[in-house]
Short mmCIF file of C-alpha atoms and ligand atoms in Angstrom, two decimals:
data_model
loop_
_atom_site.label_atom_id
_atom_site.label_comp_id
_atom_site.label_asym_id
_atom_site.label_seq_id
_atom_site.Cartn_x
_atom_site.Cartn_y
_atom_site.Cartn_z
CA UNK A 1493 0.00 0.00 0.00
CA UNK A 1494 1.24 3.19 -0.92
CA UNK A 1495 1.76 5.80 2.30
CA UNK A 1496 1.05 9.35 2.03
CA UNK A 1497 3.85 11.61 0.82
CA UNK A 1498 3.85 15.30 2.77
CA UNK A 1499 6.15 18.13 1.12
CA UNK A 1500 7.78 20.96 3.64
CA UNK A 1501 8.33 23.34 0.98
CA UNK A 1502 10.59 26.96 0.73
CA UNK A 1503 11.82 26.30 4.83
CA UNK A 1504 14.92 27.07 6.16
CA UNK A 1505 16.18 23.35 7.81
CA UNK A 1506 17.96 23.52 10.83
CA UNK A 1507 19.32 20.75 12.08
CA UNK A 1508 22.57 20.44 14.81
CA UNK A 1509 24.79 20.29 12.00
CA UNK A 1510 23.68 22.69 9.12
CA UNK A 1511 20.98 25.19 7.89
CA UNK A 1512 20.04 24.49 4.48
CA UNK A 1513 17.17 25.84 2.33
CA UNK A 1514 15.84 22.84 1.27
CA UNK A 1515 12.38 20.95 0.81
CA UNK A 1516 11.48 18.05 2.91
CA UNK A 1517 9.80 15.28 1.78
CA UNK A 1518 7.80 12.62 4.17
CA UNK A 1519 6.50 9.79 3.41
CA UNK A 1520 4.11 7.83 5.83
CA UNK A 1521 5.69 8.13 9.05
CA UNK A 1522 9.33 9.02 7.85
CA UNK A 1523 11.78 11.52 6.47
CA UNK A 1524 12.33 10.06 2.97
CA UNK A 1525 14.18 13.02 1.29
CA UNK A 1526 15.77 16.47 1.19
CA UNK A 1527 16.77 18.69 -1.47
CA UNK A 1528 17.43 21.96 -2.15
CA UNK A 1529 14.80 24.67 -2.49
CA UNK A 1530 13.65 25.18 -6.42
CA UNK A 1531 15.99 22.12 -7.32
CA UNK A 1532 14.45 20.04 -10.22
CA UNK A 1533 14.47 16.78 -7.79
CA UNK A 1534 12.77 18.55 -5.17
CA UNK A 1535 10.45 19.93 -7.76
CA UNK A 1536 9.83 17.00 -9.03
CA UNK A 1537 8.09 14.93 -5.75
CA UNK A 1538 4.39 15.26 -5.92
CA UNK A 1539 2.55 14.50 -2.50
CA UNK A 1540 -0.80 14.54 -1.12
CA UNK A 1541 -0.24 17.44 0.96
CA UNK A 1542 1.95 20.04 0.50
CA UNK A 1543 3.23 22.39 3.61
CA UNK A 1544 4.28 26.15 2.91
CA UNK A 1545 7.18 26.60 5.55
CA UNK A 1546 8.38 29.93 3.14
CA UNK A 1547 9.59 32.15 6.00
CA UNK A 1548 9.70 29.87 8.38
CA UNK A 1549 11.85 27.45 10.33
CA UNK A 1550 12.10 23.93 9.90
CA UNK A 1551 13.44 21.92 12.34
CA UNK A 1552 13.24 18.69 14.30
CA UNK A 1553 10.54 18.10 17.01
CA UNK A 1554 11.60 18.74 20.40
CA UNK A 1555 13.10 16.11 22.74
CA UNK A 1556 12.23 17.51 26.22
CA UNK A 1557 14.51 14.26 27.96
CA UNK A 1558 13.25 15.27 31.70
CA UNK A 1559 9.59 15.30 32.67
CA UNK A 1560 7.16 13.96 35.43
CA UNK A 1561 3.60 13.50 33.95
CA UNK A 1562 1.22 12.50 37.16
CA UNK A 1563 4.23 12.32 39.56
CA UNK A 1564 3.01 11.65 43.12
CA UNK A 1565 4.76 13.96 45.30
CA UNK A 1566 4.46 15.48 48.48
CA UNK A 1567 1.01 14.08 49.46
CA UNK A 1568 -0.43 15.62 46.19
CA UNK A 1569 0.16 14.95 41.97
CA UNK A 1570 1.48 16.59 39.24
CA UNK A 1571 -1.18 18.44 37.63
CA UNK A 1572 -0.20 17.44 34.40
CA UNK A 1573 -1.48 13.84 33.00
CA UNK A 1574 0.31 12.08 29.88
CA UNK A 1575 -2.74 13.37 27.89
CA UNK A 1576 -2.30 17.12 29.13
CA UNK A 1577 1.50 17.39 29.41
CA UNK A 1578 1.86 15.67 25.78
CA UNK A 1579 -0.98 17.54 24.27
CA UNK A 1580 0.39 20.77 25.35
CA UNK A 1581 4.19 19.74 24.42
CA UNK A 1582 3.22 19.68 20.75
CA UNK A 1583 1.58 22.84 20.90
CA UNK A 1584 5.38 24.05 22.17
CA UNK A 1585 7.18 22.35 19.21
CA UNK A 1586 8.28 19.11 21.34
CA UNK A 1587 7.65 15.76 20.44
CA UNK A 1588 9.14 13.14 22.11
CA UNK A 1589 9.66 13.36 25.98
CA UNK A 1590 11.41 10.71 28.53
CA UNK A 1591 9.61 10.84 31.48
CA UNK A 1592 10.16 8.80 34.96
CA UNK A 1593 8.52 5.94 35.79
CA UNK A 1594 9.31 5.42 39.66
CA UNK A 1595 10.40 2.58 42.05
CA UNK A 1596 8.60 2.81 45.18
CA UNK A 1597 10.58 2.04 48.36
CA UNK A 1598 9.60 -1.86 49.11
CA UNK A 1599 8.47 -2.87 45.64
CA UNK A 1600 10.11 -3.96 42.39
CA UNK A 1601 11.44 -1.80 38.97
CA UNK A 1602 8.80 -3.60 37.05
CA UNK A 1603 6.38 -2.65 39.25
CA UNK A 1604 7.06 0.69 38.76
CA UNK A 1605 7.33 0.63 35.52
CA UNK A 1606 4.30 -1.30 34.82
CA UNK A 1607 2.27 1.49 36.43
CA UNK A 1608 3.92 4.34 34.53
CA UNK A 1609 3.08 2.44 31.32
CA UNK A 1610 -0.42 2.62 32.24
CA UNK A 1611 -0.42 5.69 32.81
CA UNK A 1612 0.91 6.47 29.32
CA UNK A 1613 -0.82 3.67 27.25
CA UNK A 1614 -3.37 5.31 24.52
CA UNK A 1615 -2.68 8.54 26.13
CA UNK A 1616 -0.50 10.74 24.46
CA UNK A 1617 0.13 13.30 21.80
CA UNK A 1618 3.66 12.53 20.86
CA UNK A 1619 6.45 10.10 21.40
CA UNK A 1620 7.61 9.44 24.67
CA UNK A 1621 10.03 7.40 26.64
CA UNK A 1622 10.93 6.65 30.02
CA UNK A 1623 13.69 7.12 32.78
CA UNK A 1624 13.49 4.49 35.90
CA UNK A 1625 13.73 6.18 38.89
CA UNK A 1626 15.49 4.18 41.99
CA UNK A 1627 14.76 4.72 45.73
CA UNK A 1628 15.37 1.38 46.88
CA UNK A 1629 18.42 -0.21 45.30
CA UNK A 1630 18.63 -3.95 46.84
CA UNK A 1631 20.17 -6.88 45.05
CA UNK A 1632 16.92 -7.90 42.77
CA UNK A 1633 17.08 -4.43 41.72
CA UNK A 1634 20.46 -4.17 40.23
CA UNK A 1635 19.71 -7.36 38.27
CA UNK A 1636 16.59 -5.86 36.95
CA UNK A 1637 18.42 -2.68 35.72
CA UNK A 1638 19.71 -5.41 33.16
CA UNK A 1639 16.38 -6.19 31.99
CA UNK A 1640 15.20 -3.12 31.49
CA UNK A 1641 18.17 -2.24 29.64
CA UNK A 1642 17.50 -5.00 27.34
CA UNK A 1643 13.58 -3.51 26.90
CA UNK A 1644 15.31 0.02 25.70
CA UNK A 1645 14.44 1.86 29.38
CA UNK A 1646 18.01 2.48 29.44
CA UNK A 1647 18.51 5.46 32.28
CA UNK A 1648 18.59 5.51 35.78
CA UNK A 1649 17.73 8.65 38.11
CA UNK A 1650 18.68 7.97 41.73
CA UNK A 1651 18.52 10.91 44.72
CA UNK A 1652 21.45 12.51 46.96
CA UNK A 1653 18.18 14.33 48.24
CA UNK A 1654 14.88 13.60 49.91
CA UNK A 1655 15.78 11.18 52.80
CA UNK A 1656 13.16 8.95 53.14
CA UNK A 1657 11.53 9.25 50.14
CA UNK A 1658 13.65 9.18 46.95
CA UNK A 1659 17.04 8.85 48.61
CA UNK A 1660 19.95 6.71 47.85
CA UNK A 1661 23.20 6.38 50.53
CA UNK A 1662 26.53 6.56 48.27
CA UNK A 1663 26.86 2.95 48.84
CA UNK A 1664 23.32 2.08 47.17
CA UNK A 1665 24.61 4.48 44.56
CA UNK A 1666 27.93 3.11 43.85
CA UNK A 1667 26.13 -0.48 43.41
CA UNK A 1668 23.91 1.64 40.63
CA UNK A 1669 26.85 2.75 38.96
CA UNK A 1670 28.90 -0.38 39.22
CA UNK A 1671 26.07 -1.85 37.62
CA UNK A 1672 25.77 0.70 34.78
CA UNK A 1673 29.34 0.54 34.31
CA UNK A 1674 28.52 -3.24 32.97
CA UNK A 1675 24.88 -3.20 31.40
CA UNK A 1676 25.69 0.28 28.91
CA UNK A 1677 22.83 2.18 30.75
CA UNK A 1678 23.22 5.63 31.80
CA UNK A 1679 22.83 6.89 35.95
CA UNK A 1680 20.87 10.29 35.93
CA UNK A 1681 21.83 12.51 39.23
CA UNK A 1682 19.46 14.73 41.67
CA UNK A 1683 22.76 16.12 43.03
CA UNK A 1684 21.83 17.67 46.46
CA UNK A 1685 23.22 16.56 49.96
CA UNK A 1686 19.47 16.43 51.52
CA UNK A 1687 20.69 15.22 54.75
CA UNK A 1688 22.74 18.25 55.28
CA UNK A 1689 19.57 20.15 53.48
CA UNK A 1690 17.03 18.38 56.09
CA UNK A 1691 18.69 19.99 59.11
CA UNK A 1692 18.40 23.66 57.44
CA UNK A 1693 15.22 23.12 56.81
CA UNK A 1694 14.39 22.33 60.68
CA UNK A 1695 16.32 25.15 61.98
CA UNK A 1696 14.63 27.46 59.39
CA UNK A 1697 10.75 26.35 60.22
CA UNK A 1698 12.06 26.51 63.96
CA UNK A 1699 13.15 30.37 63.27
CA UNK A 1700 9.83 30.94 62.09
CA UNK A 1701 11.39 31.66 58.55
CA UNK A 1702 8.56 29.71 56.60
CA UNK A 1703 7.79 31.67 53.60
CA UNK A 1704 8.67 30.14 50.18
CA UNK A 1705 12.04 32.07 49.65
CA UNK A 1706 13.63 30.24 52.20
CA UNK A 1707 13.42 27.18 49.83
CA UNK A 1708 15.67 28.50 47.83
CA UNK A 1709 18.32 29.49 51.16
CA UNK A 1710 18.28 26.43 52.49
CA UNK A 1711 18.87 24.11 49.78
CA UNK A 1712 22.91 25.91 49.60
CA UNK A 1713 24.74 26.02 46.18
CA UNK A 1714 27.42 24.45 48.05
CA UNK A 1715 25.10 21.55 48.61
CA UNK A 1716 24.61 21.51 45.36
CA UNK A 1717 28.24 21.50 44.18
CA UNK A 1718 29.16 19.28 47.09
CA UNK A 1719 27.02 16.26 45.65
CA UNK A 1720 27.91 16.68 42.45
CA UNK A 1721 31.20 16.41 43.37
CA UNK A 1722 30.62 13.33 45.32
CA UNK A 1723 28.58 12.16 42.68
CA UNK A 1724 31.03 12.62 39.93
CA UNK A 1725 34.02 11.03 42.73
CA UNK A 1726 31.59 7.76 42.63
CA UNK A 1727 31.16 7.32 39.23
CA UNK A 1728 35.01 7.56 38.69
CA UNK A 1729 35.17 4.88 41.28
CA UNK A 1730 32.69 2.44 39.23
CA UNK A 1731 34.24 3.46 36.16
CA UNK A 1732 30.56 4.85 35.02
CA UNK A 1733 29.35 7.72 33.25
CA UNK A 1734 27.54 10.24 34.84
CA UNK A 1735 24.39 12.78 34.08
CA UNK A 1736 23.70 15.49 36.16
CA UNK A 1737 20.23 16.55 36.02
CA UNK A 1738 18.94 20.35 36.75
CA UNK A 1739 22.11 22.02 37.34
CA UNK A 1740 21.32 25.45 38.84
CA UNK A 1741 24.48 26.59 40.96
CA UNK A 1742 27.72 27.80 39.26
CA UNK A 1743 29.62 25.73 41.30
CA UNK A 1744 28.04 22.67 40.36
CA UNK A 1745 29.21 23.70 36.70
CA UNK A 1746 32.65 23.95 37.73
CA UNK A 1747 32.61 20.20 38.97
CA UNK A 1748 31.51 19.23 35.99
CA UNK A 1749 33.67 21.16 33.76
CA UNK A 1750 36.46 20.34 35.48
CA UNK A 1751 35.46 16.78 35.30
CA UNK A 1752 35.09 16.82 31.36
CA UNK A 1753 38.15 18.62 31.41
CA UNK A 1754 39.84 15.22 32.84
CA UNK A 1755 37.97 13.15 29.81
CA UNK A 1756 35.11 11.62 32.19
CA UNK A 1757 31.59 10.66 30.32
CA UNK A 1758 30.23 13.54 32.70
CA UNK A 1759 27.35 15.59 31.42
CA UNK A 1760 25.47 18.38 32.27
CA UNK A 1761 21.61 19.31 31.60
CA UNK A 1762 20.01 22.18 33.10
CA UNK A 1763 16.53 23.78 32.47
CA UNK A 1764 14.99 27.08 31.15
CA UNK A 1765 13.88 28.35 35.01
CA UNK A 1766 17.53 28.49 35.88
CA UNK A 1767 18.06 30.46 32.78
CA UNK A 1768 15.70 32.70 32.67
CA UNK A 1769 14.28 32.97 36.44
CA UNK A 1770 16.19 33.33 39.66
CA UNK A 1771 15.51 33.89 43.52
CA UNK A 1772 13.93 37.21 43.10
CA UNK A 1773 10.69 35.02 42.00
CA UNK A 1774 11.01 32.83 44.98
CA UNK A 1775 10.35 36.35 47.12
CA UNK A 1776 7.50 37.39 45.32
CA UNK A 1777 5.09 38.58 48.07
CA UNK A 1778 1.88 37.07 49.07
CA UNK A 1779 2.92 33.35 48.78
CA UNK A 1780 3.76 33.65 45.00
CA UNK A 1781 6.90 32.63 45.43
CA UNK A 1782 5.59 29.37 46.06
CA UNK A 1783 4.66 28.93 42.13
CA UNK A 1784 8.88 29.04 41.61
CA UNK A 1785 9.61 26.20 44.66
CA UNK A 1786 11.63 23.53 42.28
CA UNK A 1787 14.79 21.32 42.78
CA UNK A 1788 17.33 22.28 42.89
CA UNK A 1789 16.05 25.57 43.25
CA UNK A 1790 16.38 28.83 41.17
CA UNK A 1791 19.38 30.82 41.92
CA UNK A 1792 20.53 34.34 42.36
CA UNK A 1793 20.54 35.95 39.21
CA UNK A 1794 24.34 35.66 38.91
CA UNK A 1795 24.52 32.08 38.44
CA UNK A 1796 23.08 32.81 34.76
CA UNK A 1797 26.32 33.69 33.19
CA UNK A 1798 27.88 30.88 34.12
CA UNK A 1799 24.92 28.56 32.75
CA UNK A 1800 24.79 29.96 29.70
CA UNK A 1801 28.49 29.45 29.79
CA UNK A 1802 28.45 26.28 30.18
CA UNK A 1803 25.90 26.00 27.51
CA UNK A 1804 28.16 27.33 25.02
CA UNK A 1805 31.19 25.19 26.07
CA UNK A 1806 29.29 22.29 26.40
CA UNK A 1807 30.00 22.01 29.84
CA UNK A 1808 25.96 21.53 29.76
CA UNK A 1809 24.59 19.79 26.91
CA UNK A 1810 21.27 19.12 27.52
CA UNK A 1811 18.31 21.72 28.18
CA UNK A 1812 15.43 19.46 29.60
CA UNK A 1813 12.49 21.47 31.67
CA UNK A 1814 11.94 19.11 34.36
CA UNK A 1815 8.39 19.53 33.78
CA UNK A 1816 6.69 18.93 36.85
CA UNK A 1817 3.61 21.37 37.54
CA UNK A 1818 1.14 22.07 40.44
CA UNK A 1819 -1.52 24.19 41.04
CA UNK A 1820 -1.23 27.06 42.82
CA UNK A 1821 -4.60 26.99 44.01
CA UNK A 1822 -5.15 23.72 45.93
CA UNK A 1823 -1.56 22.18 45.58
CA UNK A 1824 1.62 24.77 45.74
CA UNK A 1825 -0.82 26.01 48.46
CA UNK A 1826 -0.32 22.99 50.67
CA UNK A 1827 2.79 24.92 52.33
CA UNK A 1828 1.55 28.16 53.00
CA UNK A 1829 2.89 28.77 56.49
CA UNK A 1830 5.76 25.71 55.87
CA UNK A 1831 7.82 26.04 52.75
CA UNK A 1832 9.23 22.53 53.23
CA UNK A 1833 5.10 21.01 52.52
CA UNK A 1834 4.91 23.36 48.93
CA UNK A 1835 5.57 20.65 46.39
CA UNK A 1836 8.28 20.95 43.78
CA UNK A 1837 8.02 21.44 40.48
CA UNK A 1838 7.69 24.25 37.84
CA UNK A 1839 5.61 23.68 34.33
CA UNK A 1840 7.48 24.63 31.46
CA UNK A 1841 6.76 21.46 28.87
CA UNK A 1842 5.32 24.14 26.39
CA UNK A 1843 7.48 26.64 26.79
CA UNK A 1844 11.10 25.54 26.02
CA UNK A 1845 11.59 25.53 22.53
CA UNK A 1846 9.82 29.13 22.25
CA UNK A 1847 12.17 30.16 25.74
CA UNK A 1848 15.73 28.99 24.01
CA UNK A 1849 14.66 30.40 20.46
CA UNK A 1850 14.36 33.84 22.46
CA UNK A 1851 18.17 32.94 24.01
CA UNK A 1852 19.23 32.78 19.80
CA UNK A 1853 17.78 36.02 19.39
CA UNK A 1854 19.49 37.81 22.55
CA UNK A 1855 22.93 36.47 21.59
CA UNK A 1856 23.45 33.67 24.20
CA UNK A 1857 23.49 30.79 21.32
CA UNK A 1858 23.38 30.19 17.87
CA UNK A 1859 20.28 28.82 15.93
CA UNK A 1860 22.43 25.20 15.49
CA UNK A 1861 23.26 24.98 19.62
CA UNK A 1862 19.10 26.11 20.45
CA UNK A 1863 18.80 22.50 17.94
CA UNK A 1864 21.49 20.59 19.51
CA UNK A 1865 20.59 21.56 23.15
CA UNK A 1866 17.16 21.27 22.93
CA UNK A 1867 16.70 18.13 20.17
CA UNK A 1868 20.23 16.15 19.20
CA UNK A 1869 21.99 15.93 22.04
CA UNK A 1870 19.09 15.00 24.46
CA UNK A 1871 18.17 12.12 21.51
CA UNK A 1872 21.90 10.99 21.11
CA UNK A 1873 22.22 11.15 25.03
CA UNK A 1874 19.40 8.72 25.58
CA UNK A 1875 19.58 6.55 22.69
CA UNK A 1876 17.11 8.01 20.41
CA UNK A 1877 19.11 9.21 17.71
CA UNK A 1878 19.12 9.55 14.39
CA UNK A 1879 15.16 8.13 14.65
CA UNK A 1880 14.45 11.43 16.80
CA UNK A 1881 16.29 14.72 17.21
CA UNK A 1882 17.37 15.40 13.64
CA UNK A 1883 15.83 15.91 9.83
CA UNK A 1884 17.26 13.23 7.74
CA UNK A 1885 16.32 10.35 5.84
CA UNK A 1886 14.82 7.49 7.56
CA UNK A 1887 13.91 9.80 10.67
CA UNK A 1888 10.80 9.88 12.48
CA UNK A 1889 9.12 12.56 10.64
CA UNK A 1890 8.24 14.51 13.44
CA UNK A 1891 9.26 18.26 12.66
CA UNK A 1892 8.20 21.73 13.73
CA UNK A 1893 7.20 24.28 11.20
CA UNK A 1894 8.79 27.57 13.13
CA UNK A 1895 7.77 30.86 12.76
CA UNK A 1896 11.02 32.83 14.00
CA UNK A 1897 9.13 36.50 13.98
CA UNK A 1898 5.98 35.40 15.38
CA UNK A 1899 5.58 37.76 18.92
CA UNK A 1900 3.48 36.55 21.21
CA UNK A 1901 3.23 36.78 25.32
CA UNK A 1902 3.32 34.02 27.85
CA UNK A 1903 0.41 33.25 30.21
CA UNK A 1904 -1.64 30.68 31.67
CA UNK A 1905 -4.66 32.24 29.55
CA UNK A 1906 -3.56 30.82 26.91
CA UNK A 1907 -0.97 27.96 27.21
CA UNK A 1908 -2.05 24.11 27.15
CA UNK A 1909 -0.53 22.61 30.39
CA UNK A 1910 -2.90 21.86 32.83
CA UNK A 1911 -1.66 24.37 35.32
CA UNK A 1912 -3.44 27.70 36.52
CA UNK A 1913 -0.24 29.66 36.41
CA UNK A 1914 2.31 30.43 34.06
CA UNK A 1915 6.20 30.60 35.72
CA UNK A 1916 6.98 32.98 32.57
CA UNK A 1917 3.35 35.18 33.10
CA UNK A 1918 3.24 38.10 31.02
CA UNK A 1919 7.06 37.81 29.17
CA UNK A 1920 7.33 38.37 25.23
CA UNK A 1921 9.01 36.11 23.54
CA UNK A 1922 9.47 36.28 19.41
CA UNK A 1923 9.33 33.02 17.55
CA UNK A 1924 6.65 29.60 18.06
CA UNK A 1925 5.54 26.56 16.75
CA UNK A 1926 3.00 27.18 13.79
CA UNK A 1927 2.85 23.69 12.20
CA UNK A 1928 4.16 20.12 14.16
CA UNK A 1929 4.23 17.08 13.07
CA UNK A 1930 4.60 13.82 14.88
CA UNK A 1931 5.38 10.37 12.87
CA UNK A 1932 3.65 12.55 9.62
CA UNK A 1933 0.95 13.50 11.16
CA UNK A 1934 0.24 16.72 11.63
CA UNK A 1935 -0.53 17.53 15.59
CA UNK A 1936 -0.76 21.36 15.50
CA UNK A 1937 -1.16 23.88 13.25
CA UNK A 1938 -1.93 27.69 13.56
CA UNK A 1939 -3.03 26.87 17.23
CA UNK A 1940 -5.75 24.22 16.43
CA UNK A 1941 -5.07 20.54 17.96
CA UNK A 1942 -5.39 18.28 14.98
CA UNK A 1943 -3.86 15.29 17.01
CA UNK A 1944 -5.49 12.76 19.32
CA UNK A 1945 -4.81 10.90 22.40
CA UNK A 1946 -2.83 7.41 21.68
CA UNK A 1947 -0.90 8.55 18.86
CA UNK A 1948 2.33 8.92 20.88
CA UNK A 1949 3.43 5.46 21.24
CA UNK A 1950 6.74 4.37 23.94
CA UNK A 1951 9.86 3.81 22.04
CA UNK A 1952 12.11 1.45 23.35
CA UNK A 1953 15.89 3.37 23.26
CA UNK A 1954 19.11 2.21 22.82
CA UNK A 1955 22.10 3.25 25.32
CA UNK A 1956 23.48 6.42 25.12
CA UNK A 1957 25.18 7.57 21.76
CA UNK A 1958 27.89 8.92 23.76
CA UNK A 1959 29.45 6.55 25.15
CA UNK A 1960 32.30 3.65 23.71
N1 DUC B 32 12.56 18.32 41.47
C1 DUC B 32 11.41 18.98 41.32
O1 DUC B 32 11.42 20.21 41.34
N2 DUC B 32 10.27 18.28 41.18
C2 DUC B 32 10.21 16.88 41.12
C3 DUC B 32 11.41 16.17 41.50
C4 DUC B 32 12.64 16.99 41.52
O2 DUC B 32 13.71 16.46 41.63
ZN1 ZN B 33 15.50 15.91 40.49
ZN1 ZN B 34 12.89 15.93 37.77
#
């Protein structure tokens, strides 16, 4: 049976490694073809639909590589289901995410990971993925890190924070890695000492300092840098690589520059908050602060430079938004008069590709690093690559038509998570989304869903592209 052919004509394609004006030519639920713009071959194709991208972008679908649809947390959920969170992904130009299934403390991986497929199953908008996240790493465990190697869940996120909860010792940890070190998969780091955190937080509540800026003071950049430090000692010692999730303090950058500066498979991902927010949020008056409570948290405004920094050196590779939103109303309000009881977790799903295009036009990157930060790298990192993350032939064809001049402002009147606040409320940002497809189908255009729940569907990924 013939598949239907879709033409991309008169677009600019960016990709990590070039910027071409070519046509693109799909057919079914691939990238079949490219060719230049006006050239006889690419005048030649003839398709069932053809796509006008003349003044516009084209470029590969998103990979957001951190998110946490549903996440129980804190005696509440992420407001967000698979449904939501993927519906209003596409709408921001992303369209695969890895998300984390979780390992309760007392029950098995594929427990876990059962559930989180449920959750998913028929559900979502795009492609997605998943992370398994650890908090109880006994010997039954480790051997079923193997397995789920083998069934292409191929990452690992264990804690340095939240005793009791998500928390690994450094000898659960260096089992983890030890283990990773033989099975190719790849351990993902919350890098925060939270015992050390834990005791600020009691002598802050007993102060009486309970308002939600004092999130951000107690959980110290030096806590920060200290267990990714530790972190990065460990994985040396297991002879494992090592990915830092969320990096928000400068000196957390340092240990992992000066940890790729010694060769180590170290990497770096932080998120658009860090960039583009910073404490001054956390003291908004009245409780707002509480809609900025994420960890790690945001930072002093001065820790920017050395993100974006790191961004360009590749000190960080990965920008991943760590999607994780609650209400205010209802939810974030669960800690008014206790910071430590306001849940954390910012939404941002929709708004990264649209945030980091801004970053291209106020001189922090170049159109090619906003692509390889924010689609290659995350696919290559997590064994997704060349099927997602790029425009070539035999790729998923899931690409965003991008309208670079488009202005628009951000709000929670008008976004798609399933949040009643926006983190970026009321900030102008030029360039969006106008057209996305996912596998060939088109999933937005012009701001009208045209997609449906269940056609996302879980790829199995490989291990990490960047390692030998
Ligand atoms: N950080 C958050 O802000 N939310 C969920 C989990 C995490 O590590
Ligand atoms: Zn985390
Ligand atoms: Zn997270």
């Amino acid at each position: 049976m013939s598949q239907e052919r879709t033409v991309i004509r008169g677009g600019l394609v960016i990709t990590a490694a070039d910027e071409v004006h070519a046509d693109v030519l799909v057919e079914g639920e691939r990238v079949v073809a490219l060719a230049a713009t006006g050239s006889p071959a690419a005048q030649a194709w003839d398709a069932e639909r053809v796509i006008d991208a003349t003044d516009c972008y084209v470029i590969p679908g998103g990979v957001d590589a951190h998110t946490h649809m549903e996440l129980p947390f804190g005696g509440t959920a992420a407001s967000d289901t698979f449904e939501t969170g993927t519906r209003a992904a596409a709408f921001g130009g992303t369209t695969t995410i890895v998300d984390f299934a979780v390992q309760s403390v007392g029950h098995s991986l594929r427990e876990g990971l059962d559930a989180w497929h449920a959750k998913a199953e028929g559900k979502c908008a795009i492609d997605y993925g998943f992370h398994m996240i650890m908090s109880d790493v006994t010997q039954g465990v480790l051997k079923e890190m193997d397995v789920l190697v083998e069934e292409g869940v191929t990452s690992f996120k264990l804690f340095m924070s939240y005793p009791g909860v998500f928390f690994s010792n450094d000898g659960d940890i260096l089992r983890a890695m030890q283990r990773s070190a033989n099975n190719g998969g790849l351990i993902m780091m919350h890098a925060e000492n939270g015992i050390a955190i834990d005791v600020l937080v009691e002598q802050a509540l007993a102060a009486g300092h309970t308002d939600p800026r004092y999130h951000g003071e107690v959980r110290r950049e030096l806590l920060e840098a200290e267990a990714t430090h530790r972190a990065i000692q460990l994985a040396r010692v297991a002879g494992a690589p090592l990915y830092v999730v969320h990096v928000s303090a400068e000196q957390a950058v340092a240990e992992i520059a000066q940890a790729r500066d010694l060769g180590l498979n170290v990497f770096g991902e932080t998120c658009p908050q860090y960039l583009f927010l910073s404490t001054d949020n956390l003291a908004e008056p009245d409780f707002e602060g509480a809609k900025y409570v994420c960890s790690t948290p945001l930072r002093p405004k001065e820790h920017q430079a050395a993100l974006w920094r790191g961004l360009r050196t590749n000190d960080l590779s990965v920008v991943s938004t760590d999607h994780c939103p609650f209400c205010f109303v209802g939810q974030k309000e669960l800690g008014r008069g206790d910071f430590s009881k306001i849940p954390n977790g910012l939404p941002g799903v929709e708004n990264r590709m649209d945030l980091l295009h801004q970053a291209v036009l106020d001189g922090h990157i170049s159109r090619r690093r906003w692509i390889e930060l924010a689609c290659a790298t995350p696919a290559r990192m997590f064994g997704l690559y060349p099927r997602k993350g790029t425009i070539a032939p035999g790729a998923d064809a899931d690409v965003v038509i991008f309208d670079p001049r488009r202005r628009y402002t951000m709000s929670a009147a008008t976004h798609h998570m399933n949040v009643d606040y926006s983190a970026y409320e009321g900030r102008q940002v030029t360039g969006q989304a106008r057209t996305v497809l996912s596998r060939g189908a088109v999933v937005v255009d012009g701001g009208e869903y045209l997609g449906h729940a269940g056609h996302g569907t879980f790829v199995p990924r490989a291990t990490s592209s960047y390692l030998l």
